[in-house]
Amino acid sequence: TLSIVGLMARDPELFVEVLSHVFRGKKASPEEVVTDGMKARARASYELLRMFKTVPGLKGTKVDLNDLACWVSQARSIAGPKDMTEICDIHIGHLLAYAPSDPDETSWPPSAVCSVIESTASGDLERGFATECFNKRGVYGKAINEGGDQERRLAEQYQHWSDSTRQFSRTSAMLAGIAEGWNRQAD
């Protein structure tokens, strides 16, 4: 049996529907009456979005480029008429930040994800990806006077990935920007 999160990874329409329970289109008028049921649905949908970390097209440790590209294209097409492309792209970026490393490749994210980032060419998607790369670090601890060594190591890792993905110019630039962000935090 598939969980609802698993279903969202297969069904971009369900993903956009869940998004629409939490966010309105930019030009949508506010609801006059927000019921307790609508609030509960929004909270549950938000939690689903937070739990959604299964990259569409993931088969074992590899992401199928065609499946991922089709899912992203369909989700964006469904979100467009609802005036939700921006928030859709941001959440797709969040999701892509959870792509596992491909054991046959030396860099991250895997080339299928890089290809989708390049072909989508969405600043919102890239911002969502970068934001989630920072956020997925989670809670961390530091010793007194430790300084920024943890962040410098993260910056080095992201810079390495940036250097390794130069054939994907948008992805490489995005990863370099994340490395700069970690260096700023280190300072």
Coordinates of C-alpha atoms in Angstrom, one line a residue:
T1 CA 0.0 0.0 0.0
L2 CA 1.1 3.5 -0.8
S3 CA 1.0 6.3 1.7
I4 CA -0.5 9.7 0.6
V5 CA 3.1 11.0 0.4
G6 CA 4.0 8.2 -1.9
L7 CA 0.9 9.0 -4.0
M8 CA 2.0 12.6 -4.3
A9 CA 5.3 11.4 -5.7
R10 CA 3.3 9.6 -8.4
D11 CA 0.5 12.1 -8.9
P12 CA 1.4 15.7 -9.5
E13 CA -2.3 16.7 -9.5
L14 CA -2.6 15.4 -5.9
F15 CA 0.5 17.4 -5.0
V16 CA -1.0 20.6 -6.4
E17 CA -4.3 19.9 -4.6
V18 CA -2.5 19.6 -1.3
L19 CA -0.6 22.8 -2.0
S20 CA -3.9 24.6 -2.8
H21 CA -5.2 23.6 0.7
V22 CA -2.4 25.6 2.2
F23 CA -1.7 28.4 -0.3
R24 CA -3.9 30.6 -2.5
G25 CA -3.1 31.9 -5.9
K26 CA -1.5 35.3 -5.9
K27 CA -4.6 37.0 -7.3
A28 CA -7.1 34.9 -5.4
S29 CA -9.4 36.9 -3.1
P30 CA -9.3 35.9 0.6
E31 CA -12.0 33.5 1.8
E32 CA -14.8 35.4 3.5
V33 CA -15.4 32.6 6.0
V34 CA -12.7 30.3 7.0
T35 CA -14.2 27.3 8.7
D36 CA -12.6 25.1 11.3
G37 CA -12.7 22.3 8.7
M38 CA -10.7 24.5 6.3
K39 CA -8.2 25.3 9.0
A40 CA -7.8 21.6 9.9
R41 CA -7.4 20.7 6.2
A42 CA -4.7 23.4 5.8
R43 CA -2.8 22.2 8.8
A44 CA -2.9 18.5 7.7
S45 CA -1.9 19.5 4.2
Y46 CA 1.0 21.6 5.5
E47 CA 2.2 18.6 7.4
L48 CA 2.0 16.5 4.3
L49 CA 4.1 19.0 2.4
R50 CA 6.7 18.9 5.2
M51 CA 6.8 15.1 5.1
F52 CA 7.0 15.0 1.3
K53 CA 10.6 14.1 0.6
T54 CA 10.3 11.3 -2.0
V55 CA 11.6 12.6 -5.3
P56 CA 9.3 11.6 -8.1
G57 CA 10.9 9.1 -10.4
L58 CA 13.0 7.6 -7.6
K59 CA 13.7 3.9 -8.3
G60 CA 16.0 2.5 -5.7
T61 CA 18.9 4.9 -5.5
K62 CA 18.4 6.4 -9.0
V63 CA 16.1 9.1 -10.2
D64 CA 14.5 8.5 -13.6
L65 CA 14.9 11.7 -15.6
N66 CA 11.8 11.1 -17.8
D67 CA 9.5 10.4 -14.8
L68 CA 10.9 13.3 -12.8
A69 CA 10.7 15.7 -15.8
C70 CA 7.1 14.6 -16.6
W71 CA 6.0 15.0 -13.0
V72 CA 7.5 18.5 -12.6
S73 CA 6.1 19.6 -16.0
Q74 CA 2.6 18.3 -15.1
A75 CA 2.7 19.9 -11.6
R76 CA 3.7 23.2 -13.0
S77 CA 1.0 23.0 -15.7
I78 CA -1.7 22.2 -13.1
A79 CA -0.5 25.0 -10.8
G80 CA -0.4 27.6 -13.6
P81 CA -4.1 28.2 -14.1
K82 CA -4.6 28.3 -10.3
D83 CA -2.0 31.1 -10.2
M84 CA 0.2 29.0 -8.0
T85 CA 3.3 28.5 -10.2
E86 CA 5.6 30.4 -7.8
I87 CA 4.7 28.4 -4.7
C88 CA 4.6 25.2 -6.7
D89 CA 8.1 25.8 -7.9
I90 CA 9.4 26.6 -4.4
H91 CA 8.0 23.4 -3.1
I92 CA 9.4 21.4 -6.0
G93 CA 12.7 22.9 -5.1
H94 CA 12.3 21.8 -1.5
L95 CA 11.5 18.3 -2.7
L96 CA 14.5 18.1 -5.1
A97 CA 16.9 19.0 -2.3
Y98 CA 16.1 15.5 -0.9
A99 CA 17.3 13.6 -4.0
P100 CA 19.7 10.9 -2.9
S101 CA 23.2 10.7 -4.3
D102 CA 23.5 8.5 -7.3
P103 CA 26.1 5.8 -6.5
D104 CA 27.3 5.9 -10.1
E105 CA 28.0 9.7 -10.0
T106 CA 30.6 11.7 -8.2
S107 CA 28.5 14.8 -7.6
W108 CA 25.2 15.8 -6.1
P109 CA 22.4 16.4 -6.9
P110 CA 22.1 13.5 -9.4
S111 CA 22.2 14.4 -13.1
A112 CA 18.5 13.8 -13.5
V113 CA 17.7 16.5 -10.9
C114 CA 20.3 18.8 -12.5
S115 CA 18.7 18.3 -15.9
V116 CA 15.3 19.2 -14.5
I117 CA 16.7 22.3 -12.7
E118 CA 18.3 23.4 -16.0
S119 CA 15.2 22.8 -18.2
T120 CA 12.8 24.4 -15.8
A121 CA 15.0 27.5 -15.4
S122 CA 12.9 28.8 -12.5
G123 CA 14.5 31.1 -9.9
D124 CA 11.7 30.1 -7.5
L125 CA 12.5 26.4 -7.8
E126 CA 16.2 27.2 -7.2
R127 CA 15.4 29.4 -4.2
G128 CA 13.3 26.6 -2.8
F129 CA 16.1 24.1 -3.3
A130 CA 18.7 26.4 -1.7
T131 CA 16.4 27.2 1.3
E132 CA 15.8 23.5 1.9
C133 CA 19.5 22.7 1.7
F134 CA 20.0 25.1 4.7
N135 CA 16.8 24.0 6.5
K136 CA 17.5 20.2 6.2
R137 CA 20.5 20.6 8.4
G138 CA 18.1 20.7 11.3
V139 CA 19.0 21.4 14.8
Y140 CA 22.7 21.4 15.6
G141 CA 25.0 22.1 18.5
K142 CA 28.2 23.9 19.0
A143 CA 30.8 24.1 21.7
I144 CA 31.5 27.5 23.3
N145 CA 33.9 29.4 21.1
E146 CA 33.7 26.7 18.4
G147 CA 33.4 29.2 15.6
G148 CA 32.3 28.4 12.0
D149 CA 34.2 25.2 11.2
Q150 CA 31.0 23.2 10.7
E151 CA 29.7 25.7 8.3
R152 CA 33.0 25.9 6.5
R153 CA 33.0 22.1 5.9
L154 CA 29.4 22.5 4.5
A155 CA 30.6 25.3 2.3
E156 CA 33.5 23.2 1.0
Q157 CA 31.1 20.3 0.2
Y158 CA 28.7 22.5 -1.7
Q159 CA 31.6 24.2 -3.6
H160 CA 32.9 20.8 -4.6
W161 CA 29.5 19.9 -5.9
S162 CA 29.3 23.2 -7.7
D163 CA 32.7 22.5 -9.3
S164 CA 31.5 19.0 -10.3
T165 CA 28.3 20.1 -11.9
R166 CA 29.7 22.8 -14.2
Q167 CA 28.0 21.2 -17.2
F168 CA 24.7 22.2 -15.6
S169 CA 25.3 26.0 -15.3
R170 CA 22.2 26.9 -13.3
T171 CA 22.7 24.1 -10.8
S172 CA 26.4 24.9 -10.4
A173 CA 25.7 28.5 -9.8
M174 CA 23.0 27.6 -7.3
L175 CA 25.3 25.3 -5.4
A176 CA 28.0 27.9 -5.4
G177 CA 25.5 30.4 -3.9
I178 CA 24.7 27.8 -1.2
A179 CA 28.4 27.5 -0.4
E180 CA 28.7 31.3 -0.1
G181 CA 25.7 31.2 2.3
W182 CA 27.5 28.7 4.5
N183 CA 30.7 30.8 4.4
R184 CA 28.7 33.8 5.5
Q185 CA 27.3 31.9 8.4
A186 CA 30.8 30.6 9.3
D187 CA 32.0 34.2 9.5

